[in-house]
Amino acid sequence: MTELVARTGRQQQRYEAGCRLVAGCIPFKYRSFADNEDGKSEKVVEVLMINANSGPGLLFPKGGWENDETVEEAAAREALEEAGVRGDLLHFLGQYEFKSKTLQDKFSPEGLCKASMFALLVKEELQCWPEQNTRQRSWLTIPEAGECCRYKWMKDALEEGFTKWLDDQMISRSKKANDM
């Protein structure tokens, strides 16, 4: 097996109007358990978060979008590098702006960033991944994840982007089932 290595450096980094462009995702899976009143199996959505390297709180995988990749490729790469997961990008959740105190440079002197976030249905959870020595993974329910989000913009991506998209998916499935 070839060893996976995380990309480093800023040589290929994309910028737009003084903003560093980043890509990330909210990795998720469905977990089934039977504990509702009628004994039927119920699906629960869990999202994957990782620890921050610089303090308390949890994050969704994200990082620099580079010149030699699409935004989707960058989001999938960051999920693999930081969280050790692969899957299917199902939906673009939106763009979220934030200011990075630690990632200021000559192209973004104020540390402005714009993150393109996606919903990633996890198909594979790797035992070995590039940042496994510095990252721990945590599967959480959506309310738990909202409480643990280190940054407001990530909580907004979870609540305004991911949860709204997920609710729309459930409504669509329910309408299709009723139409049959």
Coordinates of N, CA, C and O in Angstrom, one line a residue:
M1 N 0.8 -1.2 0.0 CA 0.0 0.0 0.0 C 0.9 1.2 0.0 O 1.9 1.3 0.7
T2 N 0.5 2.2 -0.8 CA 1.3 3.5 -0.8 C 0.9 4.3 0.4 O -0.3 4.3 0.8
E3 N 1.8 5.0 0.9 CA 1.6 5.9 2.1 C 1.0 7.2 1.6 O 1.4 7.8 0.7
L4 N -0.1 7.6 2.3 CA -0.8 8.9 2.0 C 0.0 10.0 2.7 O 0.4 9.8 3.9
V5 N 0.2 11.1 2.0 CA 0.9 12.2 2.6 C 0.1 13.5 2.4 O -0.5 13.7 1.4
A6 N 0.0 14.3 3.5 CA -0.7 15.5 3.4 C 0.1 16.6 2.6 O 1.3 16.6 2.7
R7 N -0.6 17.4 1.8 CA 0.0 18.5 1.2 C 0.4 19.6 2.2 O -0.4 19.8 3.1
T8 N 1.5 20.2 2.0 CA 1.9 21.3 2.9 C 2.3 22.5 2.0 O 2.6 22.4 0.8
G9 N 2.4 23.7 2.7 CA 2.9 24.9 2.0 C 1.8 25.7 1.3 O 0.6 25.2 1.2
R10 N 2.1 26.8 0.8 CA 1.1 27.7 0.2 C 1.4 28.1 -1.2 O 0.9 29.0 -1.8
Q11 N 2.4 27.3 -1.9 CA 2.8 27.7 -3.2 C 1.7 27.6 -4.2 O 1.6 28.3 -5.2
Q12 N 0.7 26.6 -4.0 CA -0.4 26.4 -5.0 C -1.7 27.0 -4.5 O -2.7 26.8 -5.1
Q13 N -1.7 27.7 -3.4 CA -2.9 28.2 -2.8 C -3.7 29.2 -3.7 O -3.1 30.1 -4.3
R14 N -5.0 29.1 -3.7 CA -5.8 30.0 -4.4 C -6.3 31.2 -3.5 O -6.6 31.0 -2.4
Y15 N -6.3 32.4 -4.2 CA -6.8 33.6 -3.5 C -7.8 34.3 -4.4 O -7.7 34.2 -5.7
E16 N -8.7 35.1 -3.9 CA -9.6 35.8 -4.7 C -10.0 37.1 -3.9 O -10.5 37.0 -2.8
A17 N -9.6 38.3 -4.5 CA -9.9 39.6 -3.9 C -9.4 39.6 -2.4 O -10.2 40.1 -1.5
G18 N -8.2 39.2 -2.1 CA -7.7 39.3 -0.8 C -8.1 38.2 0.2 O -7.8 38.3 1.3
C19 N -8.9 37.2 -0.3 CA -9.4 36.1 0.5 C -8.7 34.9 0.1 O -8.6 34.5 -1.1
R20 N -8.3 34.1 1.1 CA -7.7 32.8 0.9 C -8.9 31.8 0.7 O -9.9 31.9 1.5
L21 N -8.9 31.1 -0.4 CA -10.0 30.1 -0.7 C -9.7 28.8 -0.1 O -8.6 28.2 -0.3
V22 N -10.7 28.3 0.7 CA -10.5 27.0 1.3 C -11.7 26.1 1.0 O -12.8 26.6 0.5
A23 N -11.5 24.8 1.1 CA -12.6 23.9 0.8 C -12.7 22.9 2.0 O -11.7 22.5 2.6
G24 N -13.9 22.5 2.3 CA -14.1 21.5 3.3 C -15.4 20.8 3.2 O -16.2 21.0 2.3
C25 N -15.7 20.0 4.2 CA -16.9 19.2 4.1 C -17.4 18.9 5.5 O -16.6 19.0 6.5
I26 N -18.6 18.5 5.6 CA -19.2 17.9 6.8 C -19.4 16.4 6.5 O -20.4 16.1 5.8
P27 N -18.5 15.6 6.9 CA -18.7 14.2 6.7 C -19.8 13.6 7.6 O -20.0 14.0 8.7
F28 N -20.6 12.7 7.0 CA -21.7 12.2 7.8 C -22.0 10.7 7.4 O -21.5 10.3 6.4
K29 N -22.7 10.1 8.3 CA -23.2 8.7 8.0 C -24.5 8.5 8.7 O -24.9 9.3 9.5
Y30 N -25.2 7.5 8.3 CA -26.5 7.1 8.9 C -26.2 5.9 9.8 O -25.5 5.0 9.5
R31 N -26.7 6.0 11.1 CA -26.6 4.9 12.0 C -28.0 4.5 12.4 O -28.8 5.3 12.6
S32 N -28.2 3.2 12.3 CA -29.5 2.7 12.6 C -29.6 2.1 14.0 O -28.7 1.4 14.4
F33 N -30.7 2.3 14.7 CA -30.9 1.6 15.9 C -32.4 1.6 16.1 O -33.2 2.4 15.6
A34 N -32.9 0.5 16.8 CA -34.3 0.3 17.1 C -34.6 0.7 18.5 O -34.5 -0.1 19.4
D35 N -35.1 1.9 18.7 CA -35.6 2.2 20.1 C -36.7 3.2 20.1 O -37.0 3.8 21.0
N36 N -37.4 3.2 18.9 CA -38.7 4.0 19.0 C -39.8 3.2 19.5 O -39.7 2.0 19.6
E37 N -40.9 3.8 19.8 CA -42.0 3.1 20.5 C -42.6 1.9 19.7 O -43.0 0.9 20.3
D38 N -42.7 2.0 18.4 CA -43.2 0.9 17.6 C -42.2 -0.2 17.2 O -42.6 -1.1 16.5
G39 N -41.0 -0.1 17.8 CA -40.0 -1.2 17.5 C -39.3 -1.1 16.2 O -38.6 -2.0 15.8
K40 N -39.7 -0.1 15.4 CA -39.0 0.0 14.1 C -37.6 0.6 14.2 O -37.4 1.4 15.1
S41 N -36.8 0.2 13.2 CA -35.4 0.8 13.2 C -35.5 2.2 12.7 O -36.2 2.6 11.8
E42 N -34.8 3.1 13.4 CA -34.7 4.5 13.1 C -33.3 4.9 12.7 O -32.3 4.4 13.3
K43 N -33.2 5.7 11.7 CA -31.9 6.2 11.2 C -31.6 7.5 11.9 O -32.4 8.4 12.0
V44 N -30.3 7.5 12.4 CA -29.8 8.8 13.0 C -28.6 9.2 12.2 O -27.8 8.4 11.8
V45 N -28.5 10.5 11.9 CA -27.4 11.1 11.2 C -26.3 11.5 12.2 O -26.6 12.1 13.2
E46 N -25.1 11.0 11.9 CA -24.0 11.4 12.7 C -23.0 12.2 11.8 O -22.8 11.8 10.7
V47 N -22.4 13.2 12.3 CA -21.3 13.9 11.6 C -20.0 13.7 12.2 O -19.9 13.5 13.4
L48 N -19.0 13.8 11.4 CA -17.6 13.5 11.9 C -16.9 14.9 12.1 O -16.9 15.7 11.2
M49 N -16.3 15.0 13.3 CA -15.5 16.2 13.6 C -14.2 15.8 14.0 O -14.0 14.6 14.5
I50 N -13.2 16.7 13.9 CA -11.8 16.4 14.4 C -11.4 17.5 15.4 O -12.0 18.6 15.4
N51 N -10.4 17.1 16.1 CA -9.9 18.1 17.1 C -9.1 19.2 16.4 O -8.6 19.0 15.3
A52 N -9.1 20.3 17.0 CA -8.3 21.4 16.5 C -6.8 21.2 17.1 O -6.6 20.7 18.2
N53 N -5.9 21.6 16.3 CA -4.5 21.5 16.7 C -4.1 22.6 17.6 O -3.1 22.6 18.3
S54 N -4.9 23.7 17.7 CA -4.5 24.9 18.4 C -5.6 25.3 19.4 O -6.1 26.4 19.4
G55 N -6.0 24.4 20.3 CA -6.9 24.7 21.3 C -8.2 23.9 21.4 O -8.3 22.9 20.7
P56 N -9.1 24.3 22.2 CA -10.3 23.5 22.5 C -11.3 23.6 21.3 O -11.2 24.4 20.5
G57 N -12.3 22.7 21.3 CA -13.3 22.7 20.3 C -13.0 21.7 19.2 O -11.9 21.3 19.0
L58 N -14.1 21.4 18.4 CA -13.9 20.5 17.3 C -14.2 21.2 16.0 O -14.9 22.3 16.0
L59 N -13.7 20.7 14.9 CA -13.8 21.2 13.6 C -14.3 20.2 12.6 O -14.2 19.0 12.8
F60 N -14.7 20.7 11.4 CA -15.0 19.9 10.3 C -13.7 20.0 9.4 O -13.0 21.1 9.4
P61 N -13.3 19.0 8.7 CA -12.1 19.0 7.9 C -12.2 20.1 6.8 O -13.2 20.2 6.1
K62 N -11.2 20.9 6.7 CA -11.1 22.0 5.7 C -9.7 22.4 5.5 O -8.9 22.2 6.4
G63 N -9.4 23.0 4.4 CA -8.0 23.5 4.2 C -7.9 24.2 2.8 O -8.9 24.3 2.1
G64 N -6.7 24.6 2.5 CA -6.5 25.4 1.3 C -6.9 24.6 0.0 O -6.7 23.5 -0.2
W65 N -7.6 25.4 -0.9 CA -8.0 25.0 -2.2 C -6.8 25.4 -3.1 O -6.5 26.5 -3.2
E66 N -6.2 24.4 -3.8 CA -5.0 24.7 -4.6 C -5.3 24.8 -6.1 O -6.3 24.3 -6.6
N67 N -4.4 25.4 -6.8 CA -4.5 25.7 -8.2 C -4.7 24.5 -9.1 O -5.3 24.6 -10.2
D68 N -4.2 23.3 -8.7 CA -4.2 22.2 -9.6 C -5.4 21.2 -9.3 O -5.4 20.1 -9.7
E69 N -6.4 21.7 -8.6 CA -7.6 20.9 -8.3 C -8.9 21.7 -8.3 O -8.9 22.9 -8.2
T70 N -10.0 20.9 -8.4 CA -11.3 21.6 -8.4 C -11.6 21.8 -6.9 O -11.0 21.1 -6.0
V71 N -12.6 22.6 -6.6 CA -13.0 22.8 -5.2 C -13.5 21.5 -4.6 O -13.3 21.2 -3.4
E72 N -14.2 20.6 -5.4 CA -14.6 19.3 -4.9 C -13.5 18.4 -4.6 O -13.5 17.7 -3.5
E73 N -12.5 18.4 -5.4 CA -11.3 17.6 -5.2 C -10.6 18.1 -3.9 O -10.1 17.3 -3.1
A74 N -10.5 19.4 -3.7 CA -9.9 19.9 -2.5 C -10.7 19.5 -1.2 O -10.0 19.1 -0.2
A75 N -12.0 19.6 -1.3 CA -12.8 19.2 -0.1 C -12.6 17.7 0.2 O -12.4 17.3 1.4
A76 N -12.6 16.9 -0.8 CA -12.4 15.4 -0.6 C -11.0 15.1 -0.1 O -10.8 14.3 0.8
R77 N -10.0 15.9 -0.6 CA -8.6 15.7 -0.1 C -8.5 16.1 1.3 O -7.8 15.3 2.1
E78 N -9.1 17.2 1.7 CA -9.0 17.6 3.1 C -9.7 16.6 4.1 O -9.2 16.3 5.2
A79 N -10.8 16.0 3.6 CA -11.4 15.0 4.4 C -10.5 13.8 4.6 O -10.4 13.2 5.7
L80 N -9.8 13.4 3.6 CA -8.9 12.3 3.7 C -7.7 12.6 4.5 O -7.3 11.8 5.4
E81 N -7.1 13.8 4.3 CA -5.9 14.1 5.0 C -6.1 14.3 6.5 O -5.4 13.8 7.3
E82 N -7.2 15.1 6.8 CA -7.4 15.5 8.2 C -8.2 14.5 9.0 O -8.0 14.3 10.2
A83 N -9.2 13.8 8.4 CA -10.1 13.0 9.1 C -10.0 11.5 8.7 O -10.6 10.6 9.3
G84 N -9.3 11.2 7.6 CA -9.1 9.8 7.2 C -10.4 9.1 6.7 O -10.6 8.0 7.0
V85 N -11.2 9.9 6.0 CA -12.4 9.3 5.4 C -12.5 9.6 3.9 O -12.0 10.6 3.4
R86 N -13.2 8.7 3.3 CA -13.5 8.9 1.8 C -15.0 8.7 1.7 O -15.6 7.9 2.5
G87 N -15.5 9.3 0.6 CA -17.0 9.1 0.4 C -17.4 9.9 -0.8 O -16.6 10.2 -1.7
D88 N -18.7 10.2 -0.8 CA -19.3 10.9 -2.0 C -19.8 12.3 -1.6 O -20.5 12.4 -0.6
L89 N -19.3 13.3 -2.3 CA -19.8 14.6 -2.1 C -21.2 14.7 -2.7 O -21.3 14.5 -3.9
L90 N -22.2 15.0 -1.8 CA -23.5 14.9 -2.3 C -24.1 16.3 -2.6 O -25.1 16.4 -3.3
H91 N -23.6 17.3 -1.9 CA -24.3 18.6 -2.0 C -23.3 19.7 -1.6 O -22.6 19.6 -0.6
F92 N -23.4 20.8 -2.4 CA -22.7 22.0 -2.0 C -23.5 22.8 -1.0 O -24.7 23.1 -1.2
L93 N -23.0 23.0 0.2 CA -23.7 23.6 1.3 C -23.7 25.2 1.3 O -24.5 25.8 1.9
G94 N -22.7 25.7 0.7 CA -22.5 27.2 0.6 C -21.1 27.6 0.9 O -20.2 26.8 1.1
Q95 N -21.0 29.0 0.8 CA -19.7 29.6 1.1 C -19.8 30.4 2.4 O -20.8 31.0 2.6
Y96 N -18.8 30.2 3.2 CA -18.8 30.9 4.5 C -17.5 31.6 4.7 O -16.4 31.1 4.5
E97 N -17.6 32.9 5.1 CA -16.5 33.8 5.2 C -16.1 33.8 6.7 O -16.9 33.8 7.6
F98 N -14.8 33.9 6.9 CA -14.2 34.0 8.3 C -12.9 34.7 8.2 O -12.3 34.8 7.1
K99 N -12.4 35.0 9.4 CA -11.1 35.7 9.5 C -10.2 34.8 10.3 O -10.5 34.4 11.4
S100 N -9.0 34.4 9.7 CA -8.0 33.6 10.4 C -7.0 34.5 11.1 O -6.4 35.3 10.4
K101 N -6.8 34.3 12.4 CA -5.8 35.1 13.1 C -4.4 34.6 12.8 O -3.4 35.3 12.8
T102 N -4.3 33.3 12.5 CA -3.0 32.6 12.4 C -2.5 32.5 10.9 O -1.4 32.3 10.7
L103 N -3.4 32.7 9.9 CA -3.1 32.4 8.5 C -3.1 33.7 7.7 O -3.6 33.7 6.6
Q104 N -2.4 34.7 8.2 CA -2.3 35.9 7.4 C -1.0 35.8 6.6 O 0.0 35.3 7.0
D105 N -1.1 36.3 5.4 CA 0.1 36.3 4.5 C 0.0 37.5 3.5 O -0.9 38.3 3.6
K106 N 1.0 37.5 2.6 CA 1.1 38.7 1.7 C -0.1 38.8 0.8 O -0.5 39.8 0.3
F107 N -0.8 37.6 0.5 CA -2.0 37.7 -0.4 C -3.3 37.9 0.3 O -4.3 38.3 -0.2
S108 N -3.2 37.7 1.6 CA -4.4 37.9 2.5 C -3.9 38.5 3.8 O -3.9 37.8 4.8
P109 N -3.4 39.8 3.8 CA -2.8 40.3 5.0 C -3.8 40.4 6.2 O -3.3 40.4 7.3
E110 N -5.0 40.4 6.0 CA -6.0 40.5 7.1 C -6.5 39.1 7.5 O -7.3 39.0 8.4
G111 N -6.0 38.1 6.8 CA -6.4 36.7 7.1 C -7.8 36.3 6.7 O -8.4 35.4 7.3
L112 N -8.4 37.1 5.7 CA -9.7 36.8 5.3 C -9.7 35.4 4.5 O -8.9 35.2 3.7
C113 N -10.8 34.6 4.8 CA -10.9 33.3 4.1 C -12.4 33.1 3.7 O -13.3 33.7 4.3
K114 N -12.5 32.4 2.6 CA -13.8 32.0 2.1 C -13.8 30.5 1.9 O -13.1 30.0 1.1
A115 N -14.7 29.8 2.7 CA -14.7 28.4 2.7 C -15.9 27.9 1.9 O -17.1 28.2 2.2
S116 N -15.7 27.0 0.9 CA -16.7 26.3 0.2 C -16.9 25.0 0.9 O -16.0 24.2 1.0
M117 N -18.1 24.7 1.4 CA -18.4 23.5 2.2 C -19.4 22.6 1.5 O -20.3 23.0 0.8
F118 N -19.1 21.3 1.7 CA -19.9 20.2 1.0 C -20.4 19.2 2.1 O -19.8 19.0 3.1
A119 N -21.5 18.5 1.7 CA -21.9 17.3 2.5 C -21.2 16.1 1.9 O -21.3 15.9 0.7
L120 N -20.5 15.3 2.7 CA -19.8 14.2 2.3 C -20.3 12.9 3.0 O -20.2 12.8 4.2
L121 N -21.0 12.0 2.2 CA -21.5 10.8 2.7 C -20.3 9.8 2.9 O -19.7 9.4 1.8
V122 N -19.9 9.5 4.1 CA -18.7 8.6 4.3 C -19.0 7.2 3.9 O -20.0 6.6 4.3
K123 N -18.1 6.7 3.0 CA -18.2 5.3 2.6 C -17.0 4.5 3.2 O -17.2 3.2 3.3
E124 N -15.9 5.1 3.6 CA -14.8 4.4 4.1 C -14.1 5.2 5.1 O -13.8 6.4 5.0
E125 N -13.8 4.6 6.3 CA -13.1 5.2 7.4 C -11.7 4.5 7.5 O -11.7 3.3 7.8
L126 N -10.7 5.2 7.1 CA -9.3 4.6 7.1 C -8.7 4.4 8.5 O -9.0 5.2 9.4
Q127 N -8.0 3.4 8.7 CA -7.3 3.2 9.9 C -6.0 4.0 10.0 O -5.5 4.4 11.1
C128 N -5.4 4.3 8.8 CA -4.2 5.1 8.7 C -4.5 6.3 7.8 O -5.0 6.0 6.7
W129 N -4.1 7.5 8.2 CA -4.3 8.6 7.3 C -3.2 9.7 7.7 O -2.6 9.6 8.7
P130 N -3.0 10.6 6.8 CA -1.8 11.5 6.9 C -1.7 12.3 8.3 O -0.7 12.4 8.8
E131 N -2.8 12.7 8.8 CA -2.8 13.5 10.1 C -3.2 12.7 11.3 O -3.6 13.3 12.3
Q132 N -3.1 11.4 11.2 CA -3.6 10.6 12.4 C -2.9 10.8 13.7 O -3.4 10.6 14.7
N133 N -1.7 11.3 13.6 CA -0.9 11.6 14.8 C -1.3 12.9 15.5 O -0.9 13.0 16.7
T134 N -2.0 13.7 14.8 CA -2.4 15.0 15.4 C -3.9 15.2 15.4 O -4.3 16.2 16.0
R135 N -4.6 14.3 14.9 CA -6.1 14.5 14.8 C -6.8 13.3 15.4 O -6.4 12.1 15.2
Q136 N -7.8 13.5 16.2 CA -8.7 12.5 16.7 C -10.1 12.8 16.1 O -10.5 13.9 15.9
R137 N -10.8 11.7 15.7 CA -12.1 11.7 15.1 C -13.2 11.5 16.2 O -13.0 10.7 17.1
S138 N -14.3 12.2 16.0 CA -15.4 12.1 16.9 C -16.7 12.1 16.0 O -16.9 13.0 15.3
W139 N -17.5 11.0 16.1 CA -18.8 10.9 15.5 C -19.8 11.5 16.5 O -19.9 11.0 17.6
L140 N -20.6 12.5 16.1 CA -21.5 13.2 16.9 C -22.9 13.3 16.2 O -22.9 13.4 15.0
T141 N -23.9 13.4 17.0 CA -25.2 13.7 16.5 C -25.1 15.2 16.1 O -24.2 15.9 16.5
I142 N -26.1 15.7 15.3 CA -26.1 17.1 14.9 C -26.1 18.0 16.0 O -25.4 19.0 16.1
P143 N -27.0 17.8 17.0 CA -27.0 18.8 18.2 C -25.7 18.7 19.0 O -25.3 19.8 19.4
E144 N -25.1 17.6 19.1 CA -23.8 17.5 19.8 C -22.8 18.3 19.1 O -22.0 19.0 19.7
A145 N -22.8 18.1 17.8 CA -21.8 18.8 16.9 C -21.9 20.3 17.0 O -20.9 21.0 17.1
G146 N -23.2 20.8 17.0 CA -23.4 22.2 17.1 C -22.9 22.8 18.4 O -22.3 23.9 18.4
E147 N -22.9 22.0 19.5 CA -22.4 22.4 20.8 C -20.9 22.5 20.8 O -20.3 23.2 21.6
C148 N -20.3 21.6 20.0 CA -18.8 21.4 20.1 C -18.1 22.2 19.0 O -16.8 22.3 19.1
C149 N -18.8 22.9 18.1 CA -18.1 23.6 17.0 C -17.3 24.7 17.6 O -17.7 25.5 18.4
R150 N -16.0 24.8 17.2 CA -15.1 25.8 17.7 C -15.4 27.2 17.1 O -15.2 28.2 17.8
Y151 N -15.9 27.2 15.8 CA -16.1 28.4 15.2 C -17.5 28.6 14.8 O -18.2 27.7 14.3
K152 N -18.0 29.9 14.9 CA -19.4 30.2 14.5 C -19.7 29.9 13.1 O -20.7 29.4 12.7
W153 N -18.7 30.1 12.1 CA -19.0 29.9 10.7 C -19.2 28.4 10.5 O -20.0 28.0 9.6
M154 N -18.5 27.5 11.2 CA -18.7 26.1 11.0 C -20.1 25.7 11.6 O -20.8 24.8 11.0
K155 N -20.5 26.3 12.7 CA -21.8 26.0 13.3 C -22.9 26.5 12.3 O -23.9 25.8 12.1
D156 N -22.7 27.6 11.6 CA -23.6 28.1 10.6 C -23.7 27.1 9.4 O -24.7 26.8 8.9
A157 N -22.5 26.6 9.0 CA -22.5 25.6 7.9 C -23.3 24.4 8.3 O -24.0 23.8 7.5
L158 N -23.2 24.0 9.5 CA -23.9 22.8 10.0 C -25.4 23.1 10.1 O -26.2 22.3 9.6
E159 N -25.8 24.2 10.7 CA -27.2 24.4 10.9 C -27.9 25.0 9.7 O -29.0 24.6 9.4
E160 N -27.3 26.0 9.0 CA -27.9 26.6 7.9 C -27.7 25.9 6.6 O -28.6 26.0 5.7
G161 N -26.6 25.2 6.5 CA -26.3 24.5 5.2 C -26.7 23.0 5.3 O -27.6 22.6 4.7
F162 N -26.0 22.3 6.2 CA -26.2 20.9 6.2 C -27.5 20.4 6.7 O -28.2 19.6 6.1
T163 N -28.0 21.0 7.9 CA -29.3 20.5 8.4 C -30.4 20.9 7.5 O -31.3 20.1 7.3
K164 N -30.4 22.1 6.9 CA -31.4 22.5 6.0 C -31.5 21.6 4.8 O -32.5 21.1 4.4
W165 N -30.3 21.2 4.2 CA -30.2 20.3 3.1 C -30.8 18.9 3.5 O -31.5 18.3 2.8
L166 N -30.4 18.5 4.7 CA -30.8 17.1 5.1 C -32.3 17.1 5.3 O -33.0 16.2 4.9
D167 N -32.9 18.2 5.9 CA -34.3 18.3 6.1 C -35.0 18.3 4.7 O -36.1 17.6 4.6
D168 N -34.5 19.0 3.8 CA -35.1 19.0 2.4 C -35.1 17.6 1.8 O -36.0 17.2 1.1
Q169 N -34.0 16.8 2.0 CA -33.9 15.5 1.5 C -35.0 14.6 2.1 O -35.6 13.8 1.5
M170 N -35.2 14.7 3.4 CA -36.2 13.9 4.1 C -37.6 14.3 3.6 O -38.4 13.4 3.4
I171 N -37.9 15.6 3.4 CA -39.2 16.0 2.9 C -39.4 15.4 1.5 O -40.4 14.9 1.1
S172 N -38.3 15.5 0.6 CA -38.4 14.9 -0.7 C -38.7 13.4 -0.7 O -39.6 12.9 -1.5
R173 N -38.0 12.7 0.1 CA -38.2 11.2 0.3 C -39.6 10.9 0.7 O -40.3 10.0 0.3
S174 N -40.1 11.7 1.7 CA -41.5 11.5 2.2 C -42.5 11.7 1.2 O -43.5 11.0 1.0
K175 N -42.3 12.8 0.4 CA -43.3 13.1 -0.7 C -43.3 12.0 -1.7 O -44.4 11.6 -2.2
K176 N -42.1 11.5 -2.1 CA -42.0 10.4 -3.1 C -42.7 9.1 -2.5 O -43.4 8.4 -3.3
A177 N -42.5 8.8 -1.3 CA -43.2 7.7 -0.7 C -44.7 7.8 -0.7 O -45.4 6.9 -0.9
N178 N -45.2 9.0 -0.4 CA -46.6 9.3 -0.4 C -47.2 9.2 -1.7 O -48.4 8.9 -1.9
D179 N -46.4 9.6 -2.8 CA -46.9 9.6 -4.1 C -47.1 8.2 -4.7 O -47.7 8.0 -5.7
M180 N -46.4 7.2 -4.1 CA -46.4 5.8 -4.6 C -47.7 5.1 -4.3 O -48.5 5.1 -3.6

